[in-house]
Coordinates of C-alpha atoms in Angstrom, one line a residue:
Chain E
M1 CA -2.9 7.6 -27.5
K2 CA -2.9 5.3 -30.5
K3 CA -3.8 1.7 -29.5
L4 CA -5.6 -1.3 -30.9
I5 CA -8.3 -1.2 -28.3
N6 CA -12.0 -0.7 -27.8
N7 CA -13.0 0.6 -24.4
P8 CA -10.0 0.8 -22.1
D9 CA -12.0 -1.0 -19.3
D10 CA -12.6 -4.0 -21.6
V11 CA -8.9 -4.5 -22.7
L12 CA -8.1 -7.3 -20.2
R13 CA -11.3 -9.3 -20.7
E14 CA -11.1 -9.0 -24.5
Q15 CA -7.5 -10.1 -24.5
L16 CA -8.4 -13.2 -22.4
E17 CA -11.3 -14.0 -24.7
G18 CA -9.0 -13.8 -27.7
M19 CA -6.5 -16.1 -26.0
Q20 CA -9.2 -18.6 -25.2
L21 CA -10.3 -18.7 -28.9
A22 CA -6.7 -18.9 -30.2
H23 CA -5.4 -21.5 -27.7
H24 CA -8.4 -23.6 -26.7
D25 CA -6.4 -26.7 -27.4
L26 CA -4.0 -25.8 -24.5
I27 CA -5.6 -23.5 -22.0
H28 CA -8.9 -22.6 -20.4
I29 CA -9.8 -19.1 -19.4
H30 CA -11.9 -18.3 -16.4
L31 CA -13.5 -14.9 -15.8
D32 CA -14.8 -13.4 -12.5
P33 CA -12.3 -13.9 -11.1
A34 CA -9.8 -14.1 -14.0
F35 CA -7.4 -16.9 -14.2
I36 CA -6.0 -19.2 -16.8
T37 CA -5.5 -22.9 -16.4
R38 CA -4.3 -25.8 -18.6
K39 CA -7.1 -27.4 -20.5
E40 CA -6.3 -30.8 -18.9
A41 CA -6.7 -31.2 -15.1
T42 CA -3.4 -31.4 -13.1
P43 CA -2.3 -35.0 -12.8
K44 CA -2.9 -36.4 -9.3
G45 CA 0.2 -36.0 -7.1
K46 CA 1.9 -33.3 -9.2
V47 CA 2.7 -30.0 -7.5
A48 CA 0.6 -27.2 -9.0
L49 CA 2.7 -24.3 -10.2
I50 CA 1.0 -20.9 -10.3
S51 CA 2.2 -17.5 -11.2
G52 CA 0.6 -14.2 -11.9
G53 CA 1.1 -10.5 -11.8
G54 CA -0.1 -7.3 -13.5
S55 CA -1.0 -7.6 -17.2
G56 CA 0.9 -5.8 -19.9
H57 CA 3.9 -8.2 -19.8
E58 CA 2.5 -10.6 -22.4
P59 CA 3.2 -13.4 -23.2
M60 CA 4.1 -13.7 -19.5
H61 CA 2.4 -15.3 -17.5
G62 CA -0.7 -16.6 -19.3
G63 CA 1.3 -17.6 -22.4
F64 CA 3.3 -19.9 -20.3
V65 CA 0.4 -22.0 -19.0
G66 CA 0.6 -25.5 -20.4
Y67 CA 2.6 -28.8 -20.3
G68 CA 6.1 -28.4 -18.7
M69 CA 5.5 -24.9 -17.4
L70 CA 2.6 -23.3 -15.3
D71 CA -0.6 -25.0 -14.2
A72 CA -2.3 -21.6 -13.8
A73 CA -1.7 -17.9 -14.2
C74 CA -3.6 -15.0 -12.6
P75 CA -3.6 -11.8 -14.7
G76 CA -4.2 -8.5 -12.8
E77 CA -5.2 -5.3 -14.4
I78 CA -2.5 -3.7 -16.5
F79 CA 0.6 -3.2 -14.3
T80 CA -1.5 -3.9 -11.2
S81 CA -1.1 -7.0 -9.1
P82 CA -3.9 -9.6 -9.3
T83 CA -6.1 -10.0 -6.2
P84 CA -6.2 -12.8 -3.7
D85 CA -9.6 -14.1 -4.9
Q86 CA -8.0 -14.9 -8.3
M87 CA -5.1 -16.8 -6.8
Y88 CA -7.4 -18.6 -4.4
E89 CA -9.8 -19.7 -7.1
A90 CA -6.9 -20.7 -9.4
G91 CA -5.3 -22.7 -6.6
K92 CA -8.6 -24.5 -5.8
A93 CA -8.9 -25.3 -9.5
V94 CA -5.5 -26.8 -10.1
E95 CA -4.3 -28.2 -6.8
A96 CA -4.0 -32.0 -7.1
G97 CA -3.0 -33.3 -3.7
A98 CA 0.7 -32.3 -3.8
G99 CA 0.4 -28.6 -2.9
I100 CA 0.9 -25.4 -4.7
L101 CA 4.1 -23.4 -5.5
N102 CA 3.3 -19.7 -6.2
L103 CA 6.0 -18.0 -8.3
V104 CA 5.8 -14.3 -7.2
K105 CA 7.8 -11.4 -8.6
N106 CA 9.1 -9.1 -5.9
Y107 CA 6.7 -6.2 -6.1
T108 CA 5.1 -5.0 -2.9
G109 CA 1.5 -5.6 -4.2
D110 CA 2.2 -9.0 -5.7
V111 CA 3.9 -10.2 -2.5
M112 CA 1.1 -9.1 -0.3
N113 CA -1.7 -10.4 -2.5
F114 CA -0.1 -13.8 -3.0
E115 CA 0.5 -14.0 0.8
M116 CA -3.2 -13.3 1.5
A117 CA -4.1 -15.9 -1.1
A118 CA -1.8 -18.5 0.4
D119 CA -3.3 -17.8 3.8
M120 CA -6.8 -18.5 2.4
L121 CA -5.7 -21.7 0.6
M122 CA -3.8 -23.0 3.7
A123 CA -7.0 -22.3 5.7
D124 CA -8.6 -24.9 3.4
G125 CA -5.9 -27.4 4.3
I126 CA -3.8 -27.0 1.1
K127 CA 0.0 -27.0 1.3
V128 CA 1.3 -23.7 -0.2
Q129 CA 4.7 -22.1 -0.6
N130 CA 5.5 -18.7 -2.2
L131 CA 8.8 -18.3 -4.0
I132 CA 9.8 -14.7 -4.5
I133 CA 11.8 -13.8 -7.5
D134 CA 14.1 -10.8 -7.2
D135 CA 16.8 -10.7 -9.9
D136 CA 17.0 -7.0 -11.1
V137 CA 20.6 -5.9 -10.4
A138 CA 19.7 -2.3 -11.1
V139 CA 18.4 -2.1 -7.6
K140 CA 21.5 -2.1 -5.4
D141 CA 20.1 -1.6 -2.0
S142 CA 17.8 -4.0 -0.2
L143 CA 17.8 -2.3 3.2
Y144 CA 16.0 0.9 2.3
T145 CA 13.9 -0.2 -0.7
A146 CA 11.4 -3.0 -1.3
G147 CA 14.4 -4.9 -2.7
R148 CA 15.3 -6.2 -6.2
R149 CA 12.4 -6.5 -8.6
G150 CA 11.4 -9.7 -10.2
V151 CA 12.1 -9.5 -13.9
G152 CA 13.6 -11.8 -16.7
T153 CA 14.6 -14.7 -14.5
T154 CA 10.8 -15.3 -14.0
V155 CA 10.5 -16.6 -17.6
L156 CA 13.5 -19.0 -17.1
M157 CA 12.1 -20.0 -13.7
E158 CA 8.7 -20.9 -15.1
K159 CA 10.3 -23.2 -17.7
I160 CA 12.8 -24.9 -15.4
V161 CA 10.6 -25.3 -12.3
G162 CA 7.7 -26.3 -14.5
A163 CA 9.6 -29.1 -16.0
A164 CA 10.8 -30.3 -12.6
A165 CA 7.2 -30.3 -11.3
E166 CA 6.3 -32.5 -14.4
D167 CA 9.1 -34.8 -13.4
G168 CA 7.5 -35.5 -10.0
Y169 CA 9.4 -33.1 -7.6
T170 CA 7.7 -32.6 -4.3
L171 CA 6.7 -29.2 -3.0
E172 CA 9.9 -29.1 -0.9
Q173 CA 12.2 -30.2 -3.7
L174 CA 10.5 -27.8 -6.1
S175 CA 10.9 -24.9 -3.7
T176 CA 14.6 -25.7 -3.2
L177 CA 15.2 -25.7 -7.0
A178 CA 13.2 -22.5 -7.4
R179 CA 15.3 -20.8 -4.7
K180 CA 18.4 -21.9 -6.5
V181 CA 17.3 -20.6 -9.9
N182 CA 16.5 -17.3 -8.2
R183 CA 19.9 -17.1 -6.6
Y184 CA 21.6 -18.0 -9.9
G185 CA 19.7 -15.5 -12.1
R186 CA 20.4 -11.9 -12.6
S187 CA 18.9 -9.3 -14.9
M188 CA 19.2 -5.7 -16.1
G189 CA 16.9 -3.7 -18.3
M190 CA 16.7 -0.4 -20.1
A191 CA 14.1 1.7 -22.0
L192 CA 14.3 3.9 -25.0
T193 CA 10.7 5.0 -24.8
S194 CA 8.0 5.1 -22.2
C195 CA 4.7 3.1 -22.5
I196 CA 1.0 4.0 -22.2
T197 CA -1.5 2.0 -20.2
P198 CA -4.9 2.1 -21.8
A199 CA -6.5 3.3 -18.5
N200 CA -4.3 6.4 -18.3
G201 CA -3.9 7.2 -22.0
S202 CA -0.7 9.1 -21.4
P203 CA 3.0 8.0 -21.1
S204 CA 4.0 6.4 -17.7
F205 CA 7.1 8.6 -17.8
E206 CA 8.5 11.3 -20.0
I207 CA 11.8 10.6 -21.9
G208 CA 13.5 12.8 -24.4
D209 CA 14.2 11.7 -28.0
D210 CA 17.9 11.6 -27.3
E211 CA 17.7 9.9 -23.8
M212 CA 17.4 6.4 -22.4
E213 CA 16.5 5.1 -19.0
I214 CA 18.8 2.6 -17.4
G215 CA 17.7 0.2 -14.8
I216 CA 14.0 0.2 -15.7
G217 CA 12.0 -2.7 -14.3
I218 CA 9.1 -4.1 -16.4
H219 CA 6.6 -1.4 -15.7
G220 CA 6.2 2.2 -16.5
E221 CA 8.1 3.1 -13.3
P222 CA 11.2 5.2 -13.9
G223 CA 14.5 3.5 -13.7
I224 CA 17.5 4.6 -11.7
Q225 CA 19.5 6.6 -14.1
R226 CA 18.8 8.8 -17.1
E227 CA 21.5 9.1 -19.8
K228 CA 22.1 10.3 -23.3
M229 CA 21.4 7.8 -26.0
K230 CA 24.4 5.5 -26.8
T231 CA 25.2 2.8 -29.3
V232 CA 24.0 -0.8 -28.9
D233 CA 27.5 -1.9 -28.1
E234 CA 27.9 0.6 -25.3
I235 CA 24.4 -0.1 -23.9
T236 CA 25.0 -3.8 -24.0
E237 CA 28.3 -3.5 -22.3
M238 CA 26.7 -1.4 -19.5
M239 CA 24.1 -4.0 -18.9
T240 CA 26.2 -7.1 -19.3
L241 CA 29.0 -5.8 -17.0
G242 CA 26.3 -4.6 -14.6
I243 CA 25.2 -8.2 -14.3
L244 CA 28.6 -9.9 -14.4
E245 CA 30.3 -7.5 -12.0
D246 CA 27.4 -7.5 -9.5
P247 CA 28.8 -8.4 -6.1
A248 CA 27.2 -10.9 -3.7
Y249 CA 23.7 -9.7 -2.9
H250 CA 22.3 -10.3 0.6
R251 CA 18.7 -9.8 1.6
Q252 CA 15.8 -11.4 3.4
L253 CA 12.9 -13.0 1.5
R254 CA 9.5 -13.8 2.8
A255 CA 8.6 -17.5 2.9
W256 CA 6.1 -19.7 4.7
S257 CA 7.5 -21.7 7.5
P258 CA 5.5 -25.0 7.9
E259 CA 7.3 -25.7 11.1
K260 CA 6.5 -22.4 12.7
G261 CA 3.2 -21.9 11.0
E262 CA 3.9 -18.3 10.1
W263 CA 5.5 -16.1 7.4
I264 CA 9.2 -15.6 8.1
D265 CA 12.1 -13.7 6.5
V266 CA 14.7 -16.1 5.1
A267 CA 18.3 -14.8 4.5
E268 CA 19.5 -15.4 0.9
T269 CA 22.7 -14.6 -0.8
D270 CA 23.4 -14.5 -4.5
E271 CA 27.0 -15.2 -5.2
P272 CA 28.6 -13.3 -8.1
F273 CA 29.3 -14.9 -11.5
G274 CA 32.8 -16.3 -12.0
S275 CA 35.1 -17.4 -14.8
G276 CA 34.2 -20.9 -16.0
D277 CA 30.5 -20.5 -15.3
Q278 CA 28.1 -21.8 -17.9
V279 CA 25.0 -19.6 -18.4
I280 CA 21.7 -19.5 -20.1
A281 CA 21.4 -16.1 -21.7
F282 CA 18.0 -14.4 -22.2
V283 CA 17.8 -11.3 -24.4
N284 CA 14.3 -9.9 -24.1
S285 CA 12.4 -7.1 -25.8
M286 CA 10.3 -4.7 -23.8
G287 CA 7.7 -5.0 -26.5
G288 CA 8.6 -2.2 -29.0
T289 CA 12.1 -3.3 -29.9
P290 CA 12.4 -5.6 -32.9
V291 CA 14.1 -9.0 -32.7
S292 CA 16.7 -7.7 -35.2
E293 CA 18.0 -5.3 -32.6
L294 CA 18.0 -8.0 -29.9
Y295 CA 20.5 -10.0 -32.0
G296 CA 22.7 -6.8 -32.0
V297 CA 22.6 -7.0 -28.3
Y298 CA 23.2 -10.7 -28.2
R299 CA 26.3 -10.3 -30.4
K300 CA 28.0 -7.8 -28.1
M301 CA 26.8 -9.6 -24.9
N302 CA 28.3 -12.9 -26.1
E303 CA 31.6 -11.2 -26.8
I304 CA 31.8 -9.7 -23.3
I305 CA 30.7 -13.0 -21.6
E306 CA 33.4 -15.0 -23.5
K307 CA 36.1 -12.4 -22.7
K308 CA 35.2 -12.8 -19.0
G309 CA 35.7 -16.6 -19.3
L310 CA 32.1 -17.7 -19.1
T311 CA 30.2 -19.7 -21.7
V312 CA 26.7 -19.2 -23.0
V313 CA 25.3 -22.8 -23.3
R314 CA 21.6 -22.0 -24.0
N315 CA 19.8 -18.9 -25.0
L316 CA 16.3 -17.4 -25.4
I317 CA 15.8 -14.3 -27.6
G318 CA 12.6 -12.4 -28.1
P319 CA 9.7 -10.6 -26.4
Y320 CA 8.8 -12.8 -23.5
I321 CA 8.4 -10.4 -20.5
T322 CA 7.3 -7.1 -22.0
S323 CA 6.2 -3.7 -20.9
L324 CA 3.4 -2.9 -23.4
E325 CA 4.8 -1.0 -26.4
M326 CA 8.0 0.2 -24.6
Q327 CA 11.1 0.2 -26.7
G328 CA 14.0 -1.3 -24.8
C329 CA 15.5 -4.6 -23.8
S330 CA 16.7 -6.6 -20.8
I331 CA 19.4 -9.2 -20.4
T332 CA 19.1 -12.1 -18.0
L333 CA 22.0 -14.4 -17.2
L334 CA 21.3 -17.6 -15.3
K335 CA 24.2 -19.8 -14.1
A336 CA 23.3 -23.3 -15.3
D337 CA 24.2 -26.5 -13.5
E338 CA 23.3 -30.0 -14.6
E339 CA 19.8 -29.9 -12.9
I340 CA 19.0 -26.5 -14.4
L341 CA 20.1 -27.6 -17.9
K342 CA 18.1 -30.8 -17.7
Y343 CA 14.9 -29.0 -17.0
W344 CA 15.6 -26.2 -19.4
D345 CA 16.0 -28.8 -22.2
A346 CA 12.8 -30.8 -21.1
P347 CA 9.7 -30.6 -23.3
A348 CA 7.1 -27.8 -22.9
H349 CA 4.0 -26.9 -24.8
T350 CA 2.4 -23.6 -24.0
P351 CA 0.9 -20.8 -26.2
A352 CA 4.1 -18.8 -26.1
L353 CA 7.0 -21.3 -25.6
R354 CA 7.2 -24.8 -27.2
K355 CA 10.1 -27.2 -26.8
G356 CA 10.6 -30.7 -28.0
M357 CA 7.0 -31.6 -28.4
Chain A
M1 CA -21.7 8.9 18.4
I2 CA -20.9 7.6 15.0
T3 CA -23.8 5.6 13.7
K4 CA -23.9 3.0 11.0
S5 CA -25.7 5.5 8.6
H6 CA -22.8 8.0 9.2
L7 CA -20.5 5.2 8.0
I8 CA -22.6 4.4 5.0
E9 CA -22.6 8.1 4.0
W10 CA -18.8 8.1 4.6
L11 CA -18.3 5.2 2.2
R12 CA -20.5 6.8 -0.4
A13 CA -18.5 10.0 0.0
C14 CA -15.3 7.9 -0.5
D15 CA -16.7 6.6 -3.8
A16 CA -17.3 10.2 -4.8
I17 CA -14.0 11.6 -3.7
Y18 CA -11.9 8.8 -5.4
T19 CA -14.0 9.3 -8.6
E20 CA -13.3 13.0 -8.5
N21 CA -9.6 12.5 -7.7
K22 CA -8.9 9.5 -9.8
T23 CA -6.6 11.4 -12.2
Y24 CA -5.0 13.4 -9.4
L25 CA -4.0 10.3 -7.4
T26 CA -2.7 8.6 -10.6
Q27 CA -0.7 11.7 -11.4
L28 CA 1.0 11.5 -8.0
D29 CA 1.6 7.8 -8.5
T30 CA 3.0 8.5 -12.0
A31 CA 5.8 10.7 -10.5
I32 CA 7.1 8.1 -8.0
G33 CA 5.2 4.8 -8.6
D34 CA 3.5 2.9 -11.3
A35 CA 0.7 5.3 -12.3
D36 CA -2.3 3.3 -11.1
H37 CA -3.3 4.4 -7.6
G38 CA -6.2 6.6 -8.7
N39 CA -7.6 4.0 -11.0
N40 CA -7.3 1.3 -8.4
M41 CA -9.0 3.4 -5.6
H42 CA -11.7 4.5 -8.0
R43 CA -12.4 0.9 -9.1
G44 CA -12.5 -0.4 -5.5
F45 CA -14.7 2.2 -4.0
R46 CA -17.0 2.3 -7.0
K47 CA -17.7 -1.4 -6.2
V48 CA -18.1 -0.5 -2.5
G49 CA -20.5 2.2 -3.5
E50 CA -22.6 -0.1 -5.6
Q51 CA -23.0 -2.5 -2.6
L52 CA -23.9 -0.1 0.1
D53 CA -27.7 -0.3 -0.4
S54 CA -27.5 -4.1 0.2
L55 CA -25.5 -3.6 3.4
A56 CA -27.9 -1.2 5.2
D57 CA -29.2 -3.8 7.6
K58 CA -25.8 -5.1 8.7
D59 CA -24.0 -4.1 11.9
I60 CA -20.9 -1.9 11.6
G61 CA -18.6 -4.9 11.9
A62 CA -20.3 -6.7 9.0
L63 CA -20.4 -3.5 7.0
L64 CA -16.6 -2.9 7.4
K65 CA -15.9 -6.6 6.7
A66 CA -17.9 -6.5 3.5
V67 CA -16.0 -3.4 2.4
A68 CA -12.7 -5.2 3.2
M69 CA -13.5 -8.2 1.0
T70 CA -14.6 -5.9 -1.8
L71 CA -11.4 -3.8 -1.7
I72 CA -9.2 -7.0 -1.4
S73 CA -10.8 -8.4 -4.5
T74 CA -11.1 -5.3 -6.7
V75 CA -8.3 -2.8 -5.9
G76 CA -5.2 -4.9 -6.6
G77 CA -1.7 -3.5 -6.4
A78 CA -0.4 -2.9 -2.8
S79 CA -3.3 -0.6 -1.8
G80 CA -5.8 -3.5 -2.2
P81 CA -4.4 -5.6 0.6
L82 CA -3.4 -2.6 2.7
Y83 CA -6.8 -0.9 2.7
G84 CA -8.5 -4.3 2.7
T85 CA -6.6 -5.2 5.8
F86 CA -7.4 -1.8 7.4
F87 CA -11.1 -2.5 7.0
L88 CA -10.8 -6.2 8.0
Q89 CA -9.0 -5.4 11.3
A90 CA -11.3 -2.4 12.0
A91 CA -14.3 -4.7 11.4
G92 CA -13.0 -7.0 14.2
K93 CA -13.4 -4.2 16.7
A94 CA -16.9 -3.2 15.6
S95 CA -18.5 -6.7 15.5
G96 CA -22.2 -6.5 16.6
L97 CA -22.1 -2.7 17.1
N98 CA -24.5 -0.2 15.4
E99 CA -22.8 2.9 16.7
L100 CA -19.4 3.9 18.0
N101 CA -18.4 6.2 20.8
A102 CA -15.1 8.0 20.8
A103 CA -13.2 5.2 22.6
Q104 CA -14.7 2.6 20.3
M105 CA -13.8 4.7 17.2
A106 CA -10.3 5.0 18.5
D107 CA -10.1 1.2 18.9
V108 CA -11.4 0.7 15.4
L109 CA -8.9 3.1 13.8
E110 CA -6.1 1.7 15.9
A111 CA -6.9 -1.9 14.8
G112 CA -7.1 -0.9 11.2
I113 CA -3.9 1.0 11.2
G114 CA -2.2 -1.9 13.1
G115 CA -3.3 -4.1 10.2
I116 CA -1.6 -1.9 7.7
K117 CA 1.6 -2.0 9.7
M118 CA 1.4 -5.7 9.9
R119 CA 0.7 -6.3 6.2
G120 CA 3.1 -3.7 4.8
K121 CA 5.8 -3.8 7.4
A122 CA 6.3 -0.1 7.1
S123 CA 6.9 2.5 9.8
A124 CA 6.4 6.2 10.2
G125 CA 8.6 8.2 7.8
D126 CA 8.8 5.5 5.1
K127 CA 6.7 7.7 2.8
T128 CA 3.6 5.6 2.8
M129 CA -0.1 5.8 3.8
L130 CA 1.0 5.3 7.4
D131 CA 2.5 8.9 7.4
A132 CA -1.1 10.0 7.2
F133 CA -2.7 7.4 9.4
I134 CA -0.2 7.4 12.3
P135 CA -0.5 11.2 13.0
A136 CA -4.2 11.0 12.5
L137 CA -4.6 8.3 15.2
E138 CA -2.3 10.3 17.5
A139 CA -4.4 13.4 17.0
F140 CA -7.6 11.5 17.5
R141 CA -6.4 9.9 20.8
T142 CA -5.1 13.2 22.2
T143 CA -8.3 15.1 21.6
P144 CA -10.4 14.8 24.8
D145 CA -14.1 13.9 24.8
D146 CA -15.6 15.5 21.7
L147 CA -15.8 12.9 18.9
Q148 CA -16.4 15.4 16.1
T149 CA -13.4 17.6 17.1
A150 CA -11.3 14.4 17.4
L151 CA -12.3 13.4 13.8
N152 CA -11.6 16.9 12.5
N153 CA -8.2 16.9 14.2
A154 CA -7.4 13.5 12.8
A155 CA -8.3 14.6 9.3
D156 CA -6.1 17.8 9.7
A157 CA -3.2 15.7 11.0
A158 CA -3.6 13.2 8.1
E159 CA -3.6 16.0 5.5
K160 CA -0.5 17.5 7.2
G161 CA 1.1 14.1 7.3
A162 CA 0.5 13.6 3.6
E163 CA 2.0 17.0 2.8
D164 CA 4.9 16.2 5.1
T165 CA 5.7 13.1 2.9
I166 CA 6.9 15.5 0.1
P167 CA 10.6 15.8 1.3
L168 CA 10.8 12.2 2.4
I169 CA 12.8 9.4 0.6
A170 CA 10.5 6.4 0.0
R171 CA 11.6 3.2 1.7
K172 CA 8.7 1.0 0.8
G173 CA 6.8 0.1 -2.3
R174 CA 7.7 1.0 -5.9
A175 CA 8.7 4.5 -5.0
S176 CA 11.6 3.2 -2.9
Y177 CA 13.5 2.2 -6.1
L178 CA 13.9 5.9 -6.9
G179 CA 15.9 6.7 -3.8
E180 CA 16.7 10.4 -3.7
R181 CA 14.5 11.0 -6.8
S182 CA 11.5 10.2 -4.7
R183 CA 12.0 13.4 -2.7
G184 CA 9.9 16.4 -3.7
H185 CA 6.8 14.3 -4.4
K186 CA 3.7 13.8 -2.3
D187 CA 3.0 10.2 -1.5
P188 CA -0.2 8.9 -3.3
G189 CA -1.1 6.4 -0.5
A190 CA -0.8 9.0 2.2
T191 CA -2.9 11.4 0.0
S192 CA -5.7 8.9 -0.5
A193 CA -5.6 8.0 3.2
A194 CA -6.0 11.7 4.2
M195 CA -9.0 12.0 1.8
M196 CA -10.6 9.0 3.5
L197 CA -10.2 10.5 7.0
R198 CA -11.5 13.9 5.8
E199 CA -14.6 12.3 4.4
L200 CA -15.1 10.5 7.7
A201 CA -15.0 13.7 9.6
K202 CA -17.4 15.4 7.2
A203 CA -19.8 12.4 7.2
A204 CA -19.9 12.4 11.1
E205 CA -21.2 16.0 11.0
G206 CA -24.4 14.9 9.2
D207 CA -27.6 13.7 10.7
A208 CA -27.6 10.1 11.7

């Protein structure tokens, strides 16, 4: 293992300390338990937007704390969900009378830990809703698996929902918008190489020099299909068509029912993309792939999208939701209506994403 | 009878067994999950081990609750809330007690395992820790009178249950994304659960 680290056990803390020093004008880092808040207190009456998850995906989520995006982020150990005490303390720190919306990527651990945290916050009389993001079309089956994983749509979600929270949306309005963004967003990823967590010191999975893994999530977990290496045009076509031709997706998602006072499963359906749709296109590096190659992906992706009668109206290109040093990329397409575009274009100022201010 | 000092010895042994098997459990998790189970169990039970001396004067319910809170706040992943809920629900059945007879032990195990089912919404055969816990509880309940034999049978059943996860297709957790490819691998959660129950049976043999 060759990594720019000291002791593997200190990686997370040292990274947070570095972030604090670099971005003290925007964020404040808390340790024991670890969470990141904006430097300024949440304005009274604004819904607090919190996300979190395993570390190793930087800049997500901590890099998106700031005006127009998150109020707090909870970093877990690398590729391991954060724990409820982190979300609880973060929630107590940033809640400002209008409740909390937790943006939770659909991984078994994240869902359970955020649920326990929401229970603890609600026991203190705070209104909380958890919104589960599940956009990875590589997972076909929701009946016999934990369902689609939360991947690239998360970044777009944090931008759009964050701006709407800034604009005074109530918790209910914000949850409705977030559910729509989740229904409208679809992603697919692939890996050329594996990655090494500092704690393990060896690759999360083995992959040959001439092979690639299709359908990888954002962790070291293996994808769904191993293939021989292909050209960027062929790979991009596989991913873009995988997204555009994905049929309607039905599943049940956990949510808190304030009326019933319990966690319930809510049926959700993602409708397929269609000709005439406007989309926000997000081409993301898994960490080890250079931006130059992402533009190669974008070129072919745009060609396919136009051929199918859709239009890319906004884009985001770069490493925003990564998997340590893994080489590979993901494509996220988000159907964009007026409300989504308005909040995509709204100002934001965070360590990793800055728009219009 | 299982006394509080048996349980403290058990938790100390869990710390040792997860330290010893950190790499092994992570290897199992590398095959079908996200390669962190051994690290997470080690981190959680190391913390539990550090706290045991300060818990010596608590009753069994308070001891198990303290373990639950430590695991919930240190383990992370899915195993943190699942094992945390196991100890939390178990604690509710041992409140105020300083020793457990066979019937009370069965209630404690049943409550804990019920908590895992509630939190994880998994069933037998989904290739999870429940594939060790469910047969263990069954074996414990069907062993008449002798508590030590019941614990030994429970540990045997848990180990067999963990082995029996090898041909199964995972239906919960990260391994479920692999579908057919999850066959042929032993489930890490079932393996760590079987280790925990084996250590319980061994600790009960000691002097109280």
